[in-house]
Short mmCIF file of N, CA, C and O in Angstrom, two decimals:
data_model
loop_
_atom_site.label_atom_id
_atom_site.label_comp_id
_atom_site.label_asym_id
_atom_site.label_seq_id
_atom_site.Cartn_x
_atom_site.Cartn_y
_atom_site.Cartn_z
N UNK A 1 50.89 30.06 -0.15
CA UNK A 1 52.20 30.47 -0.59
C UNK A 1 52.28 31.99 -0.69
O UNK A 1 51.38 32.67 -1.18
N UNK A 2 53.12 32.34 -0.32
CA UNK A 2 53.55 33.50 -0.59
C UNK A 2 54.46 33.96 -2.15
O UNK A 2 55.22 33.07 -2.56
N UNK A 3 54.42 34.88 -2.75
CA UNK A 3 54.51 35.52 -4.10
C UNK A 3 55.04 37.27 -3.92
O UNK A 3 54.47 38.26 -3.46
N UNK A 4 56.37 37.05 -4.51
CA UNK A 4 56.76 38.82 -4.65
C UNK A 4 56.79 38.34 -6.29
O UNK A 4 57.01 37.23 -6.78
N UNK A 5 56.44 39.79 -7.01
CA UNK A 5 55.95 40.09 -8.20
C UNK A 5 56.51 41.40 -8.31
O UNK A 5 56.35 42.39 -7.60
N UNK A 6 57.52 41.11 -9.79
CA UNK A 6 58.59 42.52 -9.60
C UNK A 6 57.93 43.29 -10.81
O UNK A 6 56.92 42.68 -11.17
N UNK A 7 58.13 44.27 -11.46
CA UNK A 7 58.04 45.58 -12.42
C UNK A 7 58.67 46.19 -12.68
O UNK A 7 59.79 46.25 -12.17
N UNK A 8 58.36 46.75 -13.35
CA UNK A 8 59.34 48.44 -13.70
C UNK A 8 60.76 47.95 -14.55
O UNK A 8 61.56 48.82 -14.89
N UNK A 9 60.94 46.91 -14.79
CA UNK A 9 62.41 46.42 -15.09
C UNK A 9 62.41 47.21 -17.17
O UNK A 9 61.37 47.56 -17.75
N UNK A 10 63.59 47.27 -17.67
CA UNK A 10 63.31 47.58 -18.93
C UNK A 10 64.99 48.31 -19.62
O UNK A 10 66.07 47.98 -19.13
N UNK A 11 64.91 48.95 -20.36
CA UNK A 11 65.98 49.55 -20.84
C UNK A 11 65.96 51.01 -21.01
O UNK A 11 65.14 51.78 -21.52
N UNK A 12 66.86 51.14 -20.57
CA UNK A 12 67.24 52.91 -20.10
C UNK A 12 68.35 53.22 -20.75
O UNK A 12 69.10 52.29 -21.06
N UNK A 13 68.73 54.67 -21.12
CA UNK A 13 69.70 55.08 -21.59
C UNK A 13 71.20 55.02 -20.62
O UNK A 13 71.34 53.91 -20.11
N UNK A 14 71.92 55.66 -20.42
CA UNK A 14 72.76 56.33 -19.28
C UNK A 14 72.46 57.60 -18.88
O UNK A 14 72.33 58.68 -19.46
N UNK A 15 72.39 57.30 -18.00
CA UNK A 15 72.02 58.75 -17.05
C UNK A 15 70.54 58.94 -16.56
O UNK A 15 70.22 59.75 -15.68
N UNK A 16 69.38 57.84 -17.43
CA UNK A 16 68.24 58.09 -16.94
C UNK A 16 67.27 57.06 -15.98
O UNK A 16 67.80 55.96 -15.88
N UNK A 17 66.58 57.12 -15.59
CA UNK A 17 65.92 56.85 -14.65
C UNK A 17 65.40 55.56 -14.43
O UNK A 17 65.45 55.05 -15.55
N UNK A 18 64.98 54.84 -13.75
CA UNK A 18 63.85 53.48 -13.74
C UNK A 18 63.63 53.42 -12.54
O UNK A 18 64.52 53.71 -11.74
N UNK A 19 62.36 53.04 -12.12
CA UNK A 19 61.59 52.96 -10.72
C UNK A 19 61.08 51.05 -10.67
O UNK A 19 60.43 50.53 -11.57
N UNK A 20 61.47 50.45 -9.66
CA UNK A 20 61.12 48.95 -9.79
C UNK A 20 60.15 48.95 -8.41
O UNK A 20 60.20 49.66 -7.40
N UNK A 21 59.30 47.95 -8.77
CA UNK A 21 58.56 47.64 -7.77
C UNK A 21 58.26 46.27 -7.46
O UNK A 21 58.34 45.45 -8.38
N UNK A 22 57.89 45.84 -6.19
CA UNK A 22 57.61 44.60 -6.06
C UNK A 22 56.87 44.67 -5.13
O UNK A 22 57.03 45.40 -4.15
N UNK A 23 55.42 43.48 -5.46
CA UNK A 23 55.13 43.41 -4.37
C UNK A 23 54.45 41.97 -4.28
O UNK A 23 54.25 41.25 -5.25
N UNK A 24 54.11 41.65 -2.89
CA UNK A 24 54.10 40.70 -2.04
C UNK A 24 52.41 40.44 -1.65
O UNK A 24 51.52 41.18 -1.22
N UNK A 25 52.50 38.95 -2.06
CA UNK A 25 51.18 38.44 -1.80
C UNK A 25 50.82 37.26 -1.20
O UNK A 25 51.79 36.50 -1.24
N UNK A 26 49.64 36.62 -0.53
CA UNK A 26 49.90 36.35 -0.22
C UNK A 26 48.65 35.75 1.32
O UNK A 26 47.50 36.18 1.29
N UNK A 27 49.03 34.91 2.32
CA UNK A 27 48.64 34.92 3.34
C UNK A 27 49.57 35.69 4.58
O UNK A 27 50.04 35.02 5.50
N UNK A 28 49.74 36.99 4.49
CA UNK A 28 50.80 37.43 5.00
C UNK A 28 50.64 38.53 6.85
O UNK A 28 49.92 39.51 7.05
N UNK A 29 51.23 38.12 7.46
CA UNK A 29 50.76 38.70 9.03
C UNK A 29 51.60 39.76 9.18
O UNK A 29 51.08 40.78 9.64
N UNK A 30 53.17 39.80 8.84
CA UNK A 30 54.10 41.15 8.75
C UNK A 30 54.98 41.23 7.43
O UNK A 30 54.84 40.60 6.38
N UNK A 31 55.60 41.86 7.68
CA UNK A 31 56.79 42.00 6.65
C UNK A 31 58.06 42.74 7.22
O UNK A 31 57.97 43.96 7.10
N UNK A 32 58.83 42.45 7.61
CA UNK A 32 60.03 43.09 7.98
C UNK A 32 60.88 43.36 6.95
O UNK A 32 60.45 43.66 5.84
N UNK A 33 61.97 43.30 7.18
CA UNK A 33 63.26 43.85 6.35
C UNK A 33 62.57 43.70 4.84
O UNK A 33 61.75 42.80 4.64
N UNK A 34 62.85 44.43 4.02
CA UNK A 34 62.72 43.99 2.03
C UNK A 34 63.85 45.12 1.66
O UNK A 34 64.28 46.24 1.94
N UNK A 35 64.00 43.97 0.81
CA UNK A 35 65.98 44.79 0.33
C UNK A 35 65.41 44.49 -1.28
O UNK A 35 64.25 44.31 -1.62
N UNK A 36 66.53 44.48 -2.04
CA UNK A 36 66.75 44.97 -3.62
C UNK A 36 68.10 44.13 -3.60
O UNK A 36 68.82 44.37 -2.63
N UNK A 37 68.63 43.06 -4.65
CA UNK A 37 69.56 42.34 -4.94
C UNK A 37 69.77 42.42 -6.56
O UNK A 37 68.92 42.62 -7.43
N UNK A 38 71.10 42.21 -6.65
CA UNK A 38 70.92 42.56 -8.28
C UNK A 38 71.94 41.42 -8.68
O UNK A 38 72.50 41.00 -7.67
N UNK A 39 72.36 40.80 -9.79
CA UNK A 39 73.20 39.79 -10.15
C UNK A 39 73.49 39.97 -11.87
O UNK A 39 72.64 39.58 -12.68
N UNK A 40 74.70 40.58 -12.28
CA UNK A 40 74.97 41.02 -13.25
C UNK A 40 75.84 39.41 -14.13
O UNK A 40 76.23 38.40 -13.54
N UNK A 41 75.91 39.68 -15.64
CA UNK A 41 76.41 38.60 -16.44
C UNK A 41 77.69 38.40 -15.69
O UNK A 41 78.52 39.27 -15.42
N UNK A 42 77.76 36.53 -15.25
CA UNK A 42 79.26 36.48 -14.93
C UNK A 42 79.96 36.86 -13.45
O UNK A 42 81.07 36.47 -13.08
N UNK A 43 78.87 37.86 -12.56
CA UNK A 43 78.94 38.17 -11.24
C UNK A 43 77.88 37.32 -10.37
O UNK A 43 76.90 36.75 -10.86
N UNK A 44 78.22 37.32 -9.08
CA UNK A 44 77.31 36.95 -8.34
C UNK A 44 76.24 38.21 -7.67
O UNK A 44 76.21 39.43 -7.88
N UNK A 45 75.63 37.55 -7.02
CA UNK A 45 73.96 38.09 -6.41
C UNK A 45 74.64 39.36 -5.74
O UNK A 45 75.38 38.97 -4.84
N UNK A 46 74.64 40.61 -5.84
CA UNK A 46 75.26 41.35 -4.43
C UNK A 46 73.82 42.39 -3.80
O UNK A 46 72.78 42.23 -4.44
N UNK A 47 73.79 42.85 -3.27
CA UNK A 47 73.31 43.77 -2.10
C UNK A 47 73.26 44.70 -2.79
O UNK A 47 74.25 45.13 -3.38
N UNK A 48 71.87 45.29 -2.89
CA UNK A 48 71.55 46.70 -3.64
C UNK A 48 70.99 47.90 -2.48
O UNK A 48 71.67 48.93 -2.45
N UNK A 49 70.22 47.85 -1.87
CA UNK A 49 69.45 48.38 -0.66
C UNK A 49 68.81 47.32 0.13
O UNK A 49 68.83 46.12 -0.16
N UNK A 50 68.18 47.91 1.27
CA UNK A 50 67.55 47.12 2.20
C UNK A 50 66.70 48.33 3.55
O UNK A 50 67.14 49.25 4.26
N UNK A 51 65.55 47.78 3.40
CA UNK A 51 64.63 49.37 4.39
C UNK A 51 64.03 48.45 5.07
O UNK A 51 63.44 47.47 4.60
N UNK A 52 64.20 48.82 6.47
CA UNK A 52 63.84 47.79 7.42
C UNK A 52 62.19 48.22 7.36
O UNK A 52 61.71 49.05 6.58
N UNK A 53 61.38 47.35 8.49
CA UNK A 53 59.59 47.86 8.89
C UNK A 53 59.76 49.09 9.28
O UNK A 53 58.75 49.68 8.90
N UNK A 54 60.52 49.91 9.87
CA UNK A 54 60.46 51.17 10.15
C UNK A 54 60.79 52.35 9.49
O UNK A 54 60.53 53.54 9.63
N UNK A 55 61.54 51.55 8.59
CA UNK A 55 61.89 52.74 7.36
C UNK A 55 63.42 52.98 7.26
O UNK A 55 63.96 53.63 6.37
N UNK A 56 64.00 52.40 8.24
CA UNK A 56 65.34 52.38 7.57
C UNK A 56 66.14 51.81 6.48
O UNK A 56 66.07 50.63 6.15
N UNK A 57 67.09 52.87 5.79
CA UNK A 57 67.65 52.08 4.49
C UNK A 57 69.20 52.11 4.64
O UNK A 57 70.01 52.85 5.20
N UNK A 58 69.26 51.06 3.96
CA UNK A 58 70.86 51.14 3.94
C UNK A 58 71.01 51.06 2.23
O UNK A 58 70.01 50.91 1.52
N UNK A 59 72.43 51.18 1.65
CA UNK A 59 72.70 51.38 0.37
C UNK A 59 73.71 50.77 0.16
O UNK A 59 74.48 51.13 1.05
N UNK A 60 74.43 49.74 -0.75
CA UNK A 60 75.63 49.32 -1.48
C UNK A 60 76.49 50.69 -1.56
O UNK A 60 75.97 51.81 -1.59
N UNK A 61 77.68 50.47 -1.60
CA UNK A 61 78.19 51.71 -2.17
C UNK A 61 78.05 52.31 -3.33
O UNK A 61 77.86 53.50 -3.60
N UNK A 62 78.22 50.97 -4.28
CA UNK A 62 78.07 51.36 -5.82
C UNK A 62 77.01 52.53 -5.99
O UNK A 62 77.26 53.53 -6.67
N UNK A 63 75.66 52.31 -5.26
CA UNK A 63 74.73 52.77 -5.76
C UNK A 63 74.21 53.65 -4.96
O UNK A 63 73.13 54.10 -5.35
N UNK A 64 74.85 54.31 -3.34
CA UNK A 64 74.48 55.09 -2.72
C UNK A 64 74.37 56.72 -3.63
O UNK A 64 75.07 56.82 -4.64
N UNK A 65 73.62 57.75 -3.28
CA UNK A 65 73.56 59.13 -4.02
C UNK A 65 72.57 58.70 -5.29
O UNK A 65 72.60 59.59 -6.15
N UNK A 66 71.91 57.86 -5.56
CA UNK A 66 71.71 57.61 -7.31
C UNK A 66 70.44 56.77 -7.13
O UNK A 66 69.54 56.90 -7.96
N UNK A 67 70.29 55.77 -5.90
CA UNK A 67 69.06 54.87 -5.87
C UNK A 67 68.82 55.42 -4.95
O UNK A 67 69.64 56.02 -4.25
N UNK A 68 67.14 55.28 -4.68
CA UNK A 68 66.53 55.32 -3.28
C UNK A 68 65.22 54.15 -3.21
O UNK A 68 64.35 53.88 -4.04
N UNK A 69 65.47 53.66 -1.95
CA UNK A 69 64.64 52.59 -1.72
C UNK A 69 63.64 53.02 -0.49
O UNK A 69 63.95 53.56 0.57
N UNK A 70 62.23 52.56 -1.00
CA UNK A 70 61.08 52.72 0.04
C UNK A 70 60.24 51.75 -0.19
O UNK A 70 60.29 50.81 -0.99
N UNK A 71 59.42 52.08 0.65
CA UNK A 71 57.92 50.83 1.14
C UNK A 71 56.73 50.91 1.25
O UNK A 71 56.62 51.41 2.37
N UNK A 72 55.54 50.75 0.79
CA UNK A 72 54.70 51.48 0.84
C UNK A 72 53.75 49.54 1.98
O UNK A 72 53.35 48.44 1.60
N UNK A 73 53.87 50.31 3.42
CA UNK A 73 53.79 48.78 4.12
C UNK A 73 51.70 48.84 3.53
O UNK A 73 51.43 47.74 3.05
N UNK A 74 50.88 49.48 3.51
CA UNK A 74 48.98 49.56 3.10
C UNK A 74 49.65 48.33 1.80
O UNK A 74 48.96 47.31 1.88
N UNK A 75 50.44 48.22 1.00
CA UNK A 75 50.42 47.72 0.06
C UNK A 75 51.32 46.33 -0.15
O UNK A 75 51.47 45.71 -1.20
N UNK A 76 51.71 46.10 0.79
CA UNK A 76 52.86 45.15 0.83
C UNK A 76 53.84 45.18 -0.46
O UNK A 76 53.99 44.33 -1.34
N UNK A 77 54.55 46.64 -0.26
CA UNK A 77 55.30 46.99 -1.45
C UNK A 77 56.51 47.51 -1.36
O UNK A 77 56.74 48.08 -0.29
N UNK A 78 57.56 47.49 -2.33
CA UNK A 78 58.72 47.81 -1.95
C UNK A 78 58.92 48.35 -3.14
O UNK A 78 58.21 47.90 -4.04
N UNK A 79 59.97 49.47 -3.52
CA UNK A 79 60.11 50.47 -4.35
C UNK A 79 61.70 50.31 -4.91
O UNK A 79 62.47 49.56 -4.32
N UNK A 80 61.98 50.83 -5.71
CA UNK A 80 63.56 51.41 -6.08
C UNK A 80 63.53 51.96 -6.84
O UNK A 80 63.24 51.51 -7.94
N UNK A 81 63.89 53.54 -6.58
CA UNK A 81 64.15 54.50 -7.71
C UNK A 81 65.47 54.87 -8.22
O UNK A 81 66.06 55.84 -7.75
N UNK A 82 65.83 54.36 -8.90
CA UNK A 82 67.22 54.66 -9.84
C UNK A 82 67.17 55.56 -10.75
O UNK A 82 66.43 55.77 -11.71
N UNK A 83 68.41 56.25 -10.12
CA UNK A 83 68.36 57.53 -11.06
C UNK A 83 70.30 57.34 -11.65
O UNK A 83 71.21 56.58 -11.32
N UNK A 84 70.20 58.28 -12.46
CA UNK A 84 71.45 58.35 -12.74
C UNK A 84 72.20 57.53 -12.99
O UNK A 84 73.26 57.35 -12.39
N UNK A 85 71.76 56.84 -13.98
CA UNK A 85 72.42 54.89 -14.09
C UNK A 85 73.27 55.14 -15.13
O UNK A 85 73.33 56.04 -15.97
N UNK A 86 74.10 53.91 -14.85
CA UNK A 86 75.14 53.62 -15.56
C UNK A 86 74.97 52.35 -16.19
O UNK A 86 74.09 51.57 -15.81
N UNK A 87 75.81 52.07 -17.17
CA UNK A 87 76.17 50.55 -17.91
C UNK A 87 76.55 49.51 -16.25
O UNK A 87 76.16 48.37 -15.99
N UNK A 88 77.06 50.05 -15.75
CA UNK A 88 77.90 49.23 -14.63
C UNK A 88 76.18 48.52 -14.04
O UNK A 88 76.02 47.30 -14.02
N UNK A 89 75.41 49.18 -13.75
CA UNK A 89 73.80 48.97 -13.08
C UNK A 89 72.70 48.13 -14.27
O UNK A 89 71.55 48.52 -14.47
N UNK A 90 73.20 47.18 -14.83
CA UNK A 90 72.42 46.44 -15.96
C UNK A 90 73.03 45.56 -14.84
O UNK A 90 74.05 45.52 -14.15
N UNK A 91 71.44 44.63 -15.09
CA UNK A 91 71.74 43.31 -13.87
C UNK A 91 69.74 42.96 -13.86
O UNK A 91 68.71 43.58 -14.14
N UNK A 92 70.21 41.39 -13.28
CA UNK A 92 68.86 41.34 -13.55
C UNK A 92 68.14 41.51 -11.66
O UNK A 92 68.18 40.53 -10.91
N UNK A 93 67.71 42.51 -11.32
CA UNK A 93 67.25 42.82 -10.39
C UNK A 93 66.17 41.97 -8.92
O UNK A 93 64.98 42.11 -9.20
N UNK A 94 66.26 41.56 -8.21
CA UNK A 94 65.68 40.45 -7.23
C UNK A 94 65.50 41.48 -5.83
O UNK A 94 66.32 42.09 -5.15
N UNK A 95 63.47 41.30 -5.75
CA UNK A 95 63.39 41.58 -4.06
C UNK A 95 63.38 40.58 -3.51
O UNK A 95 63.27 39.44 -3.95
N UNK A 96 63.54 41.08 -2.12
CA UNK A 96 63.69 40.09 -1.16
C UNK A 96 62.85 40.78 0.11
O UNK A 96 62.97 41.90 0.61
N UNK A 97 61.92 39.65 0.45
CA UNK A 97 61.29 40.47 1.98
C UNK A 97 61.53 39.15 3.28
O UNK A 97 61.44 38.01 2.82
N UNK A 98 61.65 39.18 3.93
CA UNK A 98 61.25 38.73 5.12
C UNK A 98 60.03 38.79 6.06
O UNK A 98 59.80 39.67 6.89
N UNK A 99 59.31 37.73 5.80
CA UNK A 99 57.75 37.35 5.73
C UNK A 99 57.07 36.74 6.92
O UNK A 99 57.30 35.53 6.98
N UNK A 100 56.21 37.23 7.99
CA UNK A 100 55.93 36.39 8.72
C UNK A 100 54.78 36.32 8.11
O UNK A 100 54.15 37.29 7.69
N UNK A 101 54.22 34.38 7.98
CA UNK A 101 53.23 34.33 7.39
C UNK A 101 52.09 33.70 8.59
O UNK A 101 52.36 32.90 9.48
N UNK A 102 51.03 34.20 8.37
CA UNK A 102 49.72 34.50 9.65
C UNK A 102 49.41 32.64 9.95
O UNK A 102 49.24 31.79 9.07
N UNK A 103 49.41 32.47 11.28
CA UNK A 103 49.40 31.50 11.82
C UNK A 103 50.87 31.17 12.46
O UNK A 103 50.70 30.59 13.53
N UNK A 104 52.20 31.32 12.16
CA UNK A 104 53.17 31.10 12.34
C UNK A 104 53.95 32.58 13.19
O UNK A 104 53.44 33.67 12.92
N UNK A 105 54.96 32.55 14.01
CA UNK A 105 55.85 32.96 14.40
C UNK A 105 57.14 33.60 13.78
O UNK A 105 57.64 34.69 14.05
N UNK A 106 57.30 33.20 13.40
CA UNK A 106 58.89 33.37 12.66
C UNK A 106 59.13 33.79 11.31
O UNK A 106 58.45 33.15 10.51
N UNK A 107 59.78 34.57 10.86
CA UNK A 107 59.87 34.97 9.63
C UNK A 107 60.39 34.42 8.54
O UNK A 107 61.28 33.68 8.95
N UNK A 108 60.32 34.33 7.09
CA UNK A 108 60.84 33.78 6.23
C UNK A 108 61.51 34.43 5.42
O UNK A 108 60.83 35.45 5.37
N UNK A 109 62.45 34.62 4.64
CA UNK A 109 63.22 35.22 3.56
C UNK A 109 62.63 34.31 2.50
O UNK A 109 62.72 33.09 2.35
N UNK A 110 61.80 35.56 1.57
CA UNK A 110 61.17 35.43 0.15
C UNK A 110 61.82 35.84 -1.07
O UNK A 110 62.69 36.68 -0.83
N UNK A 111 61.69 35.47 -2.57
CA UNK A 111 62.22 36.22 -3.49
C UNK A 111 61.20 36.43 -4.57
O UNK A 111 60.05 36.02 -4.43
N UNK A 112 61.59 37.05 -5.62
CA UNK A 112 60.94 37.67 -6.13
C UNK A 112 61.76 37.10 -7.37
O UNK A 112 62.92 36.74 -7.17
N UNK A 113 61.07 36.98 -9.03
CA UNK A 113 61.27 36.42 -9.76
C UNK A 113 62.39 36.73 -11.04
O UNK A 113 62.72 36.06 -12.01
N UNK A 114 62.89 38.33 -10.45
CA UNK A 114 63.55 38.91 -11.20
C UNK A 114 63.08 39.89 -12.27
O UNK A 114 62.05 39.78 -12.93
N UNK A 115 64.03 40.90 -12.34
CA UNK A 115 63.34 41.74 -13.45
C UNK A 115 64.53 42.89 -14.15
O UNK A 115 65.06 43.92 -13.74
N UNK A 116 64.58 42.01 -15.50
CA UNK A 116 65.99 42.72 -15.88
C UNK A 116 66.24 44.01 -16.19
O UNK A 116 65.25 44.59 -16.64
N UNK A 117 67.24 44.68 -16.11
CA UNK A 117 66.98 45.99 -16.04
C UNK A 117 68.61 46.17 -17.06
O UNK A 117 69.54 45.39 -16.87
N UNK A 118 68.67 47.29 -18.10
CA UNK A 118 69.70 47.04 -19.43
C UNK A 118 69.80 48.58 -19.11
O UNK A 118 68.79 49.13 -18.68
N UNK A 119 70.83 49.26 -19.27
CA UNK A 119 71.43 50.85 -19.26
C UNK A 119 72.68 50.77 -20.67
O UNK A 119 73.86 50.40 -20.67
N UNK A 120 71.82 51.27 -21.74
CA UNK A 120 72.89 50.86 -22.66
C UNK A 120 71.98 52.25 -23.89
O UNK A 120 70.82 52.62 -24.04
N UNK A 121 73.14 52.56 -24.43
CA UNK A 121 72.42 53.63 -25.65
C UNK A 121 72.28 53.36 -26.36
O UNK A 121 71.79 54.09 -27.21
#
């Protein structure tokens, strides 16, 4: 089985910082796409970032200028640095990778167990 294992989640003021991490374990042969999902009280799941195997990222609007998402692939790891948070950015936080697991072909979409994250003074 494969296992993402999140961190960094916790309570922050407004305006300051939190770095989340997740990472991925496992019997694992690649890892493509790993994004960042967040799902606030009362909202559904939406789209936080996403950095492909090569390093590309894309950003939600909400949160473009303020998060940055990376990968550290030696580690089967995925990053999010939030800066500059708001009340609006409390949500309980979910990675997601897309997994080819060794013996197999084809990739899988994985999750990660959540890790709540509170911006409140």
């Amino acid at each position: 089985q494969v296992q993402l294992v999140e961190s960094g989640g916790g309570l922050v003021q407004p305006g300051g910082s939190l770095r989340l991490s997740c990472a991925a374990s496992g019997s694992i042969l690649r890892i493509g796409t790993m994004g960042w999902y967040r799902q606030a009280p009362g909202k559904q799941r939406e789209l936080v970032a996403t950095i492909s195997s090569g390093g590309t990222a894309n950003y939600a609007e909400a949160v473009t200028g303020r998060f940055t998402i990376s990968r550290e692939n030696a580690k089967n790891t995925v990053y999010l640095q939030m800066n500059s948070l708001k009340s609006e950015d409390t949500a309980v936080y979910y990675c997601n990778a897309a997994i080819q697991i060794g013996g197999r072909s084809w990739f899988v979409a994985y999750w990660g167990q959540g890790t709540q994250v509170t911006v409140s003074s």
